[in-house]
Amino acid sequence: MAYTICIANQKGGVGKTTTAINLAAALAVSEKRTLLVDCDPQANATSGVGIDKAAINHSLYHGMIGHVGAESLVLDTEIETLKVIPARLELIGFEVEMMATSGREQTLKNLLAGLQDAYDYIILDCPPSLSLLTVNAMTAADAMLIPLQCEYYALEGLGQLLQTIKRIQNKLNPRLVIAGILLTMFDTRTNLSHQVAENAENFFPELVFRTQIPRNVRLGEAPSFGKPILLYDAASAGARSYFALADEILRR
Ligand code: ATP
Ligand code: MG
């Protein structure tokens, strides 16, 4: 059975996609069969691993509406053990089209059920909202990783996120746990980063990953080359930090 981790925070631009791509790649080169599922119509994770959205016939959307089986959605990446289910803008339609359908929160879980034996880890990249797509990801996941950008309003909105987690645990997915809080774009030179780290520790005792992701230019550049950081600049501080995160997760 695969262990499924959803990467979610309704706040935009906090490092969800960067974490999804690079954690998935780091797990894959650690010889874990890994599937990255892009659950965001923005499709940044899809292009971030080098998939040309114009050149594909199907995306997650077609699986979610039942037109194609999960197996035929899976694409190869440059890393042999890393596969991806791509997204495209049409995924926006899922929310509207499923509005009145019962069981709509379980669509992704059901879609991925047949892939459980083929992977060790499934990583779900969520959009910046608590929409039906994010609820689907949280329902399909064993654990949730919450990236927290080290900036002033970092903890704002976390109350709402925790409420959503509780609601999902009660109604849809009792096994969902918080895998951890990941501090991203950490800058050791600023008081603010240390302050956010301290606040996060207080808010989520014992849940903050020891690994912090530094603000690193190479991490920002890699997506424009369609490469995970470890293929773009394996020696960078960003690459090392995502290896350390994968290690922390593998050791649990
Ligand atoms: P959205 O909510 O829009 O999906 P997101 O939470 O997925 O955004 P990312 O796309 O991962 O966030 O990151 C936002 C921007 O910050 C991107 O341009 C990304 O390249 C950059 N970025 C992410 N992490 C880092 C980092 N550690 N150092 C430098 N730049 C980073
Ligand atoms: Mg994103």
PDB file of C-alpha atoms and ligand atoms in Angstrom:
ATOM      1  CA  MET A   1       0.000   0.000   0.000  1.00  0.00           C
ATOM      2  CA  ALA A   2       1.245   3.437  -0.897  1.00  0.00           C
ATOM      3  CA  TYR A   3       1.594   6.087   1.786  1.00  0.00           C
ATOM      4  CA  THR A   4      -0.210   9.184   0.538  1.00  0.00           C
ATOM      5  CA  ILE A   5       0.840  12.665   1.637  1.00  0.00           C
ATOM      6  CA  CYS A   6      -1.140  15.736   0.646  1.00  0.00           C
ATOM      7  CA  ILE A   7       0.641  19.080   0.582  1.00  0.00           C
ATOM      8  CA  ALA A   8      -1.889  21.740   1.520  1.00  0.00           C
ATOM      9  CA  ASN A   9      -2.296  25.286   2.781  1.00  0.00           C
ATOM     10  CA  GLN A  10      -5.041  27.530   1.445  1.00  0.00           C
ATOM     11  CA  LYS A  11      -2.602  30.436   1.467  1.00  0.00           C
ATOM     12  CA  GLY A  12      -1.068  31.045  -1.949  1.00  0.00           C
ATOM     13  CA  GLY A  13       2.619  30.984  -2.789  1.00  0.00           C
ATOM     14  CA  VAL A  14       3.851  29.336   0.402  1.00  0.00           C
ATOM     15  CA  GLY A  15       5.898  26.591  -1.274  1.00  0.00           C
ATOM     16  CA  LYS A  16       3.339  23.793  -1.737  1.00  0.00           C
ATOM     17  CA  THR A  17       4.288  22.956  -5.306  1.00  0.00           C
ATOM     18  CA  THR A  18       8.017  23.394  -4.746  1.00  0.00           C
ATOM     19  CA  THR A  19       7.703  20.970  -1.829  1.00  0.00           C
ATOM     20  CA  ALA A  20       5.517  18.489  -3.728  1.00  0.00           C
ATOM     21  CA  ILE A  21       7.935  18.303  -6.676  1.00  0.00           C
ATOM     22  CA  ASN A  22      11.143  18.179  -4.695  1.00  0.00           C
ATOM     23  CA  LEU A  23       9.968  15.903  -1.899  1.00  0.00           C
ATOM     24  CA  ALA A  24       8.593  13.508  -4.526  1.00  0.00           C
ATOM     25  CA  ALA A  25      11.890  13.616  -6.459  1.00  0.00           C
ATOM     26  CA  ALA A  26      13.974  13.111  -3.315  1.00  0.00           C
ATOM     27  CA  LEU A  27      11.868  10.094  -2.300  1.00  0.00           C
ATOM     28  CA  ALA A  28      12.127   8.708  -5.837  1.00  0.00           C
ATOM     29  CA  VAL A  29      15.929   8.846  -5.914  1.00  0.00           C
ATOM     30  CA  SER A  30      15.903   7.192  -2.492  1.00  0.00           C
ATOM     31  CA  GLU A  31      14.557   4.201  -4.444  1.00  0.00           C
ATOM     32  CA  LYS A  32      10.947   4.686  -3.396  1.00  0.00           C
ATOM     33  CA  ARG A  33       8.428   4.250  -6.205  1.00  0.00           C
ATOM     34  CA  THR A  34       6.779   7.654  -6.134  1.00  0.00           C
ATOM     35  CA  LEU A  35       3.737   9.161  -7.840  1.00  0.00           C
ATOM     36  CA  LEU A  36       3.210  12.921  -7.926  1.00  0.00           C
ATOM     37  CA  VAL A  37      -0.431  13.886  -8.482  1.00  0.00           C
ATOM     38  CA  ASP A  38      -1.113  17.462  -9.553  1.00  0.00           C
ATOM     39  CA  CYS A  39      -4.463  18.439  -8.001  1.00  0.00           C
ATOM     40  CA  ASP A  40      -4.169  22.134  -8.932  1.00  0.00           C
ATOM     41  CA  PRO A  41      -5.684  23.545 -12.166  1.00  0.00           C
ATOM     42  CA  GLN A  42      -2.692  25.960 -12.242  1.00  0.00           C
ATOM     43  CA  ALA A  43      -0.703  22.807 -13.115  1.00  0.00           C
ATOM     44  CA  ASN A  44       2.609  24.123 -11.783  1.00  0.00           C
ATOM     45  CA  ALA A  45       3.723  20.699 -10.549  1.00  0.00           C
ATOM     46  CA  THR A  46       3.022  19.283 -14.013  1.00  0.00           C
ATOM     47  CA  SER A  47       5.227  21.765 -15.861  1.00  0.00           C
ATOM     48  CA  GLY A  48       7.709  21.673 -12.972  1.00  0.00           C
ATOM     49  CA  VAL A  49       8.608  18.064 -13.789  1.00  0.00           C
ATOM     50  CA  GLY A  50       8.924  18.791 -17.487  1.00  0.00           C
ATOM     51  CA  ILE A  51       5.509  17.778 -18.843  1.00  0.00           C
ATOM     52  CA  ASP A  52       4.329  19.759 -21.875  1.00  0.00           C
ATOM     53  CA  LYS A  53       0.647  20.391 -21.118  1.00  0.00           C
ATOM     54  CA  ALA A  54      -0.145  21.005 -24.785  1.00  0.00           C
ATOM     55  CA  ALA A  55       1.201  17.594 -25.757  1.00  0.00           C
ATOM     56  CA  ILE A  56      -0.933  15.379 -23.497  1.00  0.00           C
ATOM     57  CA  ASN A  57      -4.340  13.896 -24.241  1.00  0.00           C
ATOM     58  CA  HIS A  58      -5.642  13.394 -20.730  1.00  0.00           C
ATOM     59  CA  SER A  59      -5.171  15.006 -17.354  1.00  0.00           C
ATOM     60  CA  LEU A  60      -6.363  14.340 -13.812  1.00  0.00           C
ATOM     61  CA  TYR A  61      -9.679  15.946 -14.793  1.00  0.00           C
ATOM     62  CA  HIS A  62     -10.500  13.110 -17.195  1.00  0.00           C
ATOM     63  CA  GLY A  63      -9.839  10.580 -14.440  1.00  0.00           C
ATOM     64  CA  MET A  64     -11.900  12.547 -11.920  1.00  0.00           C
ATOM     65  CA  ILE A  65     -14.959  12.635 -14.182  1.00  0.00           C
ATOM     66  CA  GLY A  66     -14.604   8.928 -14.964  1.00  0.00           C
ATOM     67  CA  HIS A  67     -13.572   9.144 -18.602  1.00  0.00           C
ATOM     68  CA  VAL A  68     -10.198   7.414 -18.162  1.00  0.00           C
ATOM     69  CA  GLY A  69      -8.725   4.982 -15.643  1.00  0.00           C
ATOM     70  CA  ALA A  70      -5.878   6.093 -13.377  1.00  0.00           C
ATOM     71  CA  GLU A  71      -3.245   3.869 -15.048  1.00  0.00           C
ATOM     72  CA  SER A  72      -3.600   5.611 -18.373  1.00  0.00           C
ATOM     73  CA  LEU A  73      -3.067   9.024 -16.744  1.00  0.00           C
ATOM     74  CA  VAL A  74       0.367   8.169 -15.371  1.00  0.00           C
ATOM     75  CA  LEU A  75       3.318   9.737 -17.200  1.00  0.00           C
ATOM     76  CA  ASP A  76       7.079   9.180 -16.954  1.00  0.00           C
ATOM     77  CA  THR A  77       9.523  11.842 -15.797  1.00  0.00           C
ATOM     78  CA  GLU A  78      13.282  12.160 -16.149  1.00  0.00           C
ATOM     79  CA  ILE A  79      13.643  10.163 -12.936  1.00  0.00           C
ATOM     80  CA  GLU A  80      12.799   6.508 -13.545  1.00  0.00           C
ATOM     81  CA  THR A  81      11.057   5.958 -10.189  1.00  0.00           C
ATOM     82  CA  LEU A  82       9.104   9.227 -10.319  1.00  0.00           C
ATOM     83  CA  LYS A  83       5.784   9.201 -12.187  1.00  0.00           C
ATOM     84  CA  VAL A  84       3.233  11.962 -12.475  1.00  0.00           C
ATOM     85  CA  ILE A  85      -0.493  12.396 -13.050  1.00  0.00           C
ATOM     86  CA  PRO A  86      -0.683  15.810 -14.733  1.00  0.00           C
ATOM     87  CA  ALA A  87      -3.241  18.569 -14.298  1.00  0.00           C
ATOM     88  CA  ARG A  88      -4.463  21.200 -16.681  1.00  0.00           C
ATOM     89  CA  LEU A  89      -6.719  24.222 -16.464  1.00  0.00           C
ATOM     90  CA  GLU A  90      -9.788  22.087 -17.313  1.00  0.00           C
ATOM     91  CA  LEU A  91      -9.584  20.679 -13.763  1.00  0.00           C
ATOM     92  CA  ILE A  92     -11.429  23.838 -12.661  1.00  0.00           C
ATOM     93  CA  GLY A  93     -14.528  22.274 -14.238  1.00  0.00           C
ATOM     94  CA  PHE A  94     -14.495  19.394 -11.736  1.00  0.00           C
ATOM     95  CA  GLU A  95     -15.696  21.635  -8.898  1.00  0.00           C
ATOM     96  CA  VAL A  96     -18.660  22.942 -10.848  1.00  0.00           C
ATOM     97  CA  GLU A  97     -19.647  19.709 -12.529  1.00  0.00           C
ATOM     98  CA  MET A  98     -19.574  17.674  -9.301  1.00  0.00           C
ATOM     99  CA  MET A  99     -21.462  20.211  -7.205  1.00  0.00           C
ATOM    100  CA  ALA A 100     -24.599  18.080  -6.945  1.00  0.00           C
ATOM    101  CA  THR A 101     -23.001  14.628  -7.096  1.00  0.00           C
ATOM    102  CA  SER A 102     -23.005  12.529  -3.939  1.00  0.00           C
ATOM    103  CA  GLY A 103     -19.681  11.022  -2.929  1.00  0.00           C
ATOM    104  CA  ARG A 104     -17.872  13.812  -4.780  1.00  0.00           C
ATOM    105  CA  GLU A 105     -15.328  14.145  -1.940  1.00  0.00           C
ATOM    106  CA  GLN A 106     -14.163  10.536  -2.500  1.00  0.00           C
ATOM    107  CA  THR A 107     -13.525  10.841  -6.233  1.00  0.00           C
ATOM    108  CA  LEU A 108      -9.725  11.104  -6.013  1.00  0.00           C
ATOM    109  CA  LYS A 109      -9.484   8.398  -3.363  1.00  0.00           C
ATOM    110  CA  ASN A 110     -11.446   6.016  -5.583  1.00  0.00           C
ATOM    111  CA  LEU A 111      -9.426   6.976  -8.647  1.00  0.00           C
ATOM    112  CA  LEU A 112      -6.118   6.225  -6.887  1.00  0.00           C
ATOM    113  CA  ALA A 113      -7.306   2.979  -5.273  1.00  0.00           C
ATOM    114  CA  GLY A 114      -6.051   0.827  -8.137  1.00  0.00           C
ATOM    115  CA  LEU A 115      -2.539   2.347  -7.963  1.00  0.00           C
ATOM    116  CA  GLN A 116      -1.857   1.595  -4.300  1.00  0.00           C
ATOM    117  CA  ASP A 117       0.338  -1.447  -4.953  1.00  0.00           C
ATOM    118  CA  ALA A 118       2.424   0.182  -7.660  1.00  0.00           C
ATOM    119  CA  TYR A 119       3.865   2.925  -5.418  1.00  0.00           C
ATOM    120  CA  ASP A 120       5.527   3.436  -2.062  1.00  0.00           C
ATOM    121  CA  TYR A 121       4.606   7.120  -1.863  1.00  0.00           C
ATOM    122  CA  ILE A 122       1.900   9.234  -3.499  1.00  0.00           C
ATOM    123  CA  ILE A 123       2.350  13.000  -3.176  1.00  0.00           C
ATOM    124  CA  LEU A 124      -0.668  15.274  -3.812  1.00  0.00           C
ATOM    125  CA  ASP A 125      -0.096  18.939  -4.678  1.00  0.00           C
ATOM    126  CA  CYS A 126      -3.140  21.042  -3.697  1.00  0.00           C
ATOM    127  CA  PRO A 127      -4.444  24.383  -4.996  1.00  0.00           C
ATOM    128  CA  PRO A 128      -4.403  27.450  -2.716  1.00  0.00           C
ATOM    129  CA  SER A 129      -7.950  27.041  -1.401  1.00  0.00           C
ATOM    130  CA  LEU A 130     -10.050  24.744   0.756  1.00  0.00           C
ATOM    131  CA  SER A 131     -12.107  23.837  -2.279  1.00  0.00           C
ATOM    132  CA  LEU A 132     -13.528  20.482  -3.342  1.00  0.00           C
ATOM    133  CA  LEU A 133     -10.179  19.547  -4.932  1.00  0.00           C
ATOM    134  CA  THR A 134      -8.326  20.085  -1.648  1.00  0.00           C
ATOM    135  CA  VAL A 135     -11.048  18.190   0.235  1.00  0.00           C
ATOM    136  CA  ASN A 136     -10.591  15.319  -2.252  1.00  0.00           C
ATOM    137  CA  ALA A 137      -6.829  15.322  -1.615  1.00  0.00           C
ATOM    138  CA  MET A 138      -7.319  15.360   2.164  1.00  0.00           C
ATOM    139  CA  THR A 139      -9.818  12.501   1.868  1.00  0.00           C
ATOM    140  CA  ALA A 140      -7.391  10.427  -0.219  1.00  0.00           C
ATOM    141  CA  ALA A 141      -4.388  11.053   2.036  1.00  0.00           C
ATOM    142  CA  ASP A 142      -2.869   9.264   5.014  1.00  0.00           C
ATOM    143  CA  ALA A 143      -1.066  12.398   6.107  1.00  0.00           C
ATOM    144  CA  MET A 144      -0.986  16.093   5.440  1.00  0.00           C
ATOM    145  CA  LEU A 145       2.112  18.233   5.149  1.00  0.00           C
ATOM    146  CA  ILE A 146       1.525  21.955   5.707  1.00  0.00           C
ATOM    147  CA  PRO A 147       4.151  24.307   4.276  1.00  0.00           C
ATOM    148  CA  LEU A 148       4.434  27.554   6.211  1.00  0.00           C
ATOM    149  CA  GLN A 149       6.192  30.450   4.561  1.00  0.00           C
ATOM    150  CA  CYS A 150       8.389  32.370   6.988  1.00  0.00           C
ATOM    151  CA  GLU A 151       6.703  35.731   6.633  1.00  0.00           C
ATOM    152  CA  TYR A 152       4.557  37.967   8.801  1.00  0.00           C
ATOM    153  CA  TYR A 153       1.106  36.492   8.142  1.00  0.00           C
ATOM    154  CA  ALA A 154       2.319  32.884   8.068  1.00  0.00           C
ATOM    155  CA  LEU A 155       0.013  31.595  10.797  1.00  0.00           C
ATOM    156  CA  GLU A 156      -3.051  33.498   9.687  1.00  0.00           C
ATOM    157  CA  GLY A 157      -5.673  31.106   8.356  1.00  0.00           C
ATOM    158  CA  LEU A 158      -4.220  28.090  10.143  1.00  0.00           C
ATOM    159  CA  GLY A 159      -7.227  27.976  12.470  1.00  0.00           C
ATOM    160  CA  GLN A 160      -9.490  27.540   9.470  1.00  0.00           C
ATOM    161  CA  LEU A 161      -7.176  24.888   8.042  1.00  0.00           C
ATOM    162  CA  LEU A 162      -7.228  22.938  11.327  1.00  0.00           C
ATOM    163  CA  GLN A 163     -11.037  23.123  11.418  1.00  0.00           C
ATOM    164  CA  THR A 164     -11.165  21.684   7.921  1.00  0.00           C
ATOM    165  CA  ILE A 165      -8.808  18.863   8.945  1.00  0.00           C
ATOM    166  CA  LYS A 166     -11.083  18.065  11.941  1.00  0.00           C
ATOM    167  CA  ARG A 167     -14.162  18.044   9.732  1.00  0.00           C
ATOM    168  CA  ILE A 168     -12.490  15.690   7.256  1.00  0.00           C
ATOM    169  CA  GLN A 169     -11.312  13.411  10.080  1.00  0.00           C
ATOM    170  CA  ASN A 170     -14.850  13.245  11.478  1.00  0.00           C
ATOM    171  CA  LYS A 171     -16.760  12.807   8.268  1.00  0.00           C
ATOM    172  CA  LEU A 172     -14.596  11.550   5.441  1.00  0.00           C
ATOM    173  CA  ASN A 173     -11.188  10.271   6.498  1.00  0.00           C
ATOM    174  CA  PRO A 174     -10.618   9.243  10.138  1.00  0.00           C
ATOM    175  CA  ARG A 175      -7.052   8.068   9.400  1.00  0.00           C
ATOM    176  CA  LEU A 176      -5.808  11.503   8.282  1.00  0.00           C
ATOM    177  CA  VAL A 177      -2.945  12.796  10.439  1.00  0.00           C
ATOM    178  CA  ILE A 178      -0.794  15.905  10.242  1.00  0.00           C
ATOM    179  CA  ALA A 179       2.579  14.687   8.947  1.00  0.00           C
ATOM    180  CA  GLY A 180       4.097  17.968   9.943  1.00  0.00           C
ATOM    181  CA  ILE A 181       4.543  21.686   9.462  1.00  0.00           C
ATOM    182  CA  LEU A 182       7.333  22.605   7.066  1.00  0.00           C
ATOM    183  CA  LEU A 183       8.984  26.013   7.374  1.00  0.00           C
ATOM    184  CA  THR A 184       9.733  27.272   3.870  1.00  0.00           C
ATOM    185  CA  MET A 185      11.710  30.210   2.470  1.00  0.00           C
ATOM    186  CA  PHE A 186      13.527  30.352   5.784  1.00  0.00           C
ATOM    187  CA  ASP A 187      16.136  33.063   6.066  1.00  0.00           C
ATOM    188  CA  THR A 188      18.445  32.470   9.034  1.00  0.00           C
ATOM    189  CA  ARG A 189      19.545  36.108   8.953  1.00  0.00           C
ATOM    190  CA  THR A 190      16.122  37.539   9.738  1.00  0.00           C
ATOM    191  CA  ASN A 191      14.425  37.704  13.126  1.00  0.00           C
ATOM    192  CA  LEU A 192      11.109  37.186  11.373  1.00  0.00           C
ATOM    193  CA  SER A 193      12.031  33.659  10.221  1.00  0.00           C
ATOM    194  CA  HIS A 194      13.043  32.688  13.750  1.00  0.00           C
ATOM    195  CA  GLN A 195       9.895  34.270  15.127  1.00  0.00           C
ATOM    196  CA  VAL A 196       7.676  32.306  12.707  1.00  0.00           C
ATOM    197  CA  ALA A 197       9.546  29.131  13.685  1.00  0.00           C
ATOM    198  CA  GLU A 198       8.898  29.849  17.363  1.00  0.00           C
ATOM    199  CA  ASN A 199       5.219  30.633  16.785  1.00  0.00           C
ATOM    200  CA  ALA A 200       4.797  27.471  14.731  1.00  0.00           C
ATOM    201  CA  GLU A 201       6.350  25.419  17.549  1.00  0.00           C
ATOM    202  CA  ASN A 202       3.897  26.958  20.009  1.00  0.00           C
ATOM    203  CA  PHE A 203       0.915  26.476  17.740  1.00  0.00           C
ATOM    204  CA  PHE A 204       1.842  22.906  16.728  1.00  0.00           C
ATOM    205  CA  PRO A 205       3.943  21.410  19.513  1.00  0.00           C
ATOM    206  CA  GLU A 206       6.067  18.494  18.209  1.00  0.00           C
ATOM    207  CA  LEU A 207       4.707  18.829  14.683  1.00  0.00           C
ATOM    208  CA  VAL A 208       7.258  21.130  13.074  1.00  0.00           C
ATOM    209  CA  PHE A 209       9.782  19.293  10.854  1.00  0.00           C
ATOM    210  CA  ARG A 210      13.371  19.687  12.011  1.00  0.00           C
ATOM    211  CA  THR A 211      14.307  20.351   8.389  1.00  0.00           C
ATOM    212  CA  GLN A 212      13.748  23.953   7.303  1.00  0.00           C
ATOM    213  CA  ILE A 213      13.688  24.887   3.622  1.00  0.00           C
ATOM    214  CA  PRO A 214      15.918  27.928   3.071  1.00  0.00           C
ATOM    215  CA  ARG A 215      15.096  30.714   0.664  1.00  0.00           C
ATOM    216  CA  ASN A 216      17.239  29.592  -2.267  1.00  0.00           C
ATOM    217  CA  VAL A 217      17.419  31.137  -5.724  1.00  0.00           C
ATOM    218  CA  ARG A 218      18.072  27.770  -7.392  1.00  0.00           C
ATOM    219  CA  LEU A 219      14.733  26.421  -6.056  1.00  0.00           C
ATOM    220  CA  GLY A 220      12.986  29.312  -7.752  1.00  0.00           C
ATOM    221  CA  GLU A 221      14.828  28.758 -11.048  1.00  0.00           C
ATOM    222  CA  ALA A 222      14.438  24.979 -11.416  1.00  0.00           C
ATOM    223  CA  PRO A 223      10.732  24.956 -12.506  1.00  0.00           C
ATOM    224  CA  SER A 224      11.434  27.096 -15.543  1.00  0.00           C
ATOM    225  CA  PHE A 225      13.721  24.265 -16.747  1.00  0.00           C
ATOM    226  CA  GLY A 226      11.066  21.653 -15.954  1.00  0.00           C
ATOM    227  CA  LYS A 227      13.370  19.964 -13.473  1.00  0.00           C
ATOM    228  CA  PRO A 228      13.270  19.044  -9.805  1.00  0.00           C
ATOM    229  CA  ILE A 229      16.075  20.816  -7.941  1.00  0.00           C
ATOM    230  CA  LEU A 230      18.153  17.648  -7.617  1.00  0.00           C
ATOM    231  CA  LEU A 231      18.463  17.432 -11.408  1.00  0.00           C
ATOM    232  CA  TYR A 232      18.970  21.173 -11.802  1.00  0.00           C
ATOM    233  CA  ASP A 233      21.518  21.804  -9.038  1.00  0.00           C
ATOM    234  CA  ALA A 234      22.002  18.839  -6.729  1.00  0.00           C
ATOM    235  CA  ALA A 235      24.617  20.646  -4.650  1.00  0.00           C
ATOM    236  CA  SER A 236      22.417  23.654  -3.861  1.00  0.00           C
ATOM    237  CA  ALA A 237      21.190  24.374  -0.346  1.00  0.00           C
ATOM    238  CA  GLY A 238      17.646  23.878  -1.657  1.00  0.00           C
ATOM    239  CA  ALA A 239      18.387  20.369  -2.946  1.00  0.00           C
ATOM    240  CA  ARG A 240      20.095  19.393   0.298  1.00  0.00           C
ATOM    241  CA  SER A 241      17.139  20.622   2.346  1.00  0.00           C
ATOM    242  CA  TYR A 242      14.621  18.529   0.385  1.00  0.00           C
ATOM    243  CA  PHE A 243      16.860  15.454   0.719  1.00  0.00           C
ATOM    244  CA  ALA A 244      16.890  16.096   4.467  1.00  0.00           C
ATOM    245  CA  LEU A 245      13.087  16.384   4.504  1.00  0.00           C
ATOM    246  CA  ALA A 246      12.714  13.095   2.603  1.00  0.00           C
ATOM    247  CA  ASP A 247      15.093  11.512   5.100  1.00  0.00           C
ATOM    248  CA  GLU A 248      13.057  12.784   8.020  1.00  0.00           C
ATOM    249  CA  ILE A 249       9.902  11.318   6.474  1.00  0.00           C
ATOM    250  CA  LEU A 250      11.563   7.987   5.601  1.00  0.00           C
ATOM    251  CA  ARG A 251      12.888   7.543   9.124  1.00  0.00           C
ATOM    252  CA  ARG A 252       9.411   7.689  10.693  1.00  0.00           C
TER     253      ARG A 252
HETATM  254  P1  ATP B   1       0.228  28.356  -5.116  1.00  0.00           P
HETATM  255  O1  ATP B   1      -0.526  28.623  -3.857  1.00  0.00           O
HETATM  256  O2  ATP B   1       0.045  29.412  -6.154  1.00  0.00           O
HETATM  257  O3  ATP B   1       0.006  26.972  -5.641  1.00  0.00           O
HETATM  258  P2  ATP B   1       2.588  27.335  -3.879  1.00  0.00           P
HETATM  259  O4  ATP B   1       2.163  27.333  -2.444  1.00  0.00           O
HETATM  260  O5  ATP B   1       2.513  26.066  -4.613  1.00  0.00           O
HETATM  261  O6  ATP B   1       1.779  28.454  -4.701  1.00  0.00           O
HETATM  262  P3  ATP B   1       5.221  27.610  -4.943  1.00  0.00           P
HETATM  263  O7  ATP B   1       4.717  27.708  -6.320  1.00  0.00           O
HETATM  264  O8  ATP B   1       5.931  26.368  -4.544  1.00  0.00           O
HETATM  265  O9  ATP B   1       4.053  27.923  -3.905  1.00  0.00           O
HETATM  266  O10 ATP B   1       6.193  28.827  -4.609  1.00  0.00           O
HETATM  267  C1  ATP B   1       5.816  30.170  -4.867  1.00  0.00           C
HETATM  268  C2  ATP B   1       6.987  30.871  -5.535  1.00  0.00           C
HETATM  269  O11 ATP B   1       8.105  30.907  -4.654  1.00  0.00           O
HETATM  270  C3  ATP B   1       7.481  30.167  -6.779  1.00  0.00           C
HETATM  271  O12 ATP B   1       7.916  31.117  -7.711  1.00  0.00           O
HETATM  272  C4  ATP B   1       8.649  29.327  -6.288  1.00  0.00           C
HETATM  273  O13 ATP B   1       9.598  29.067  -7.307  1.00  0.00           O
HETATM  274  C5  ATP B   1       9.204  30.199  -5.194  1.00  0.00           C
HETATM  275  N1  ATP B   1       9.806  29.434  -4.097  1.00  0.00           N
HETATM  276  C6  ATP B   1       9.234  28.424  -3.410  1.00  0.00           C
HETATM  277  N2  ATP B   1      10.040  27.979  -2.445  1.00  0.00           N
HETATM  278  C7  ATP B   1      11.170  28.710  -2.525  1.00  0.00           C
HETATM  279  C8  ATP B   1      12.399  28.737  -1.775  1.00  0.00           C
HETATM  280  N3  ATP B   1      12.602  27.912  -0.749  1.00  0.00           N
HETATM  281  N4  ATP B   1      13.331  29.635  -2.145  1.00  0.00           N
HETATM  282  C9  ATP B   1      13.109  30.488  -3.162  1.00  0.00           C
HETATM  283  N5  ATP B   1      12.009  30.517  -3.895  1.00  0.00           N
HETATM  284  C10 ATP B   1      11.025  29.644  -3.587  1.00  0.00           C
HETATM  285 MG    MG B   2       1.201  25.480  -6.150  1.00  0.00          MG
END
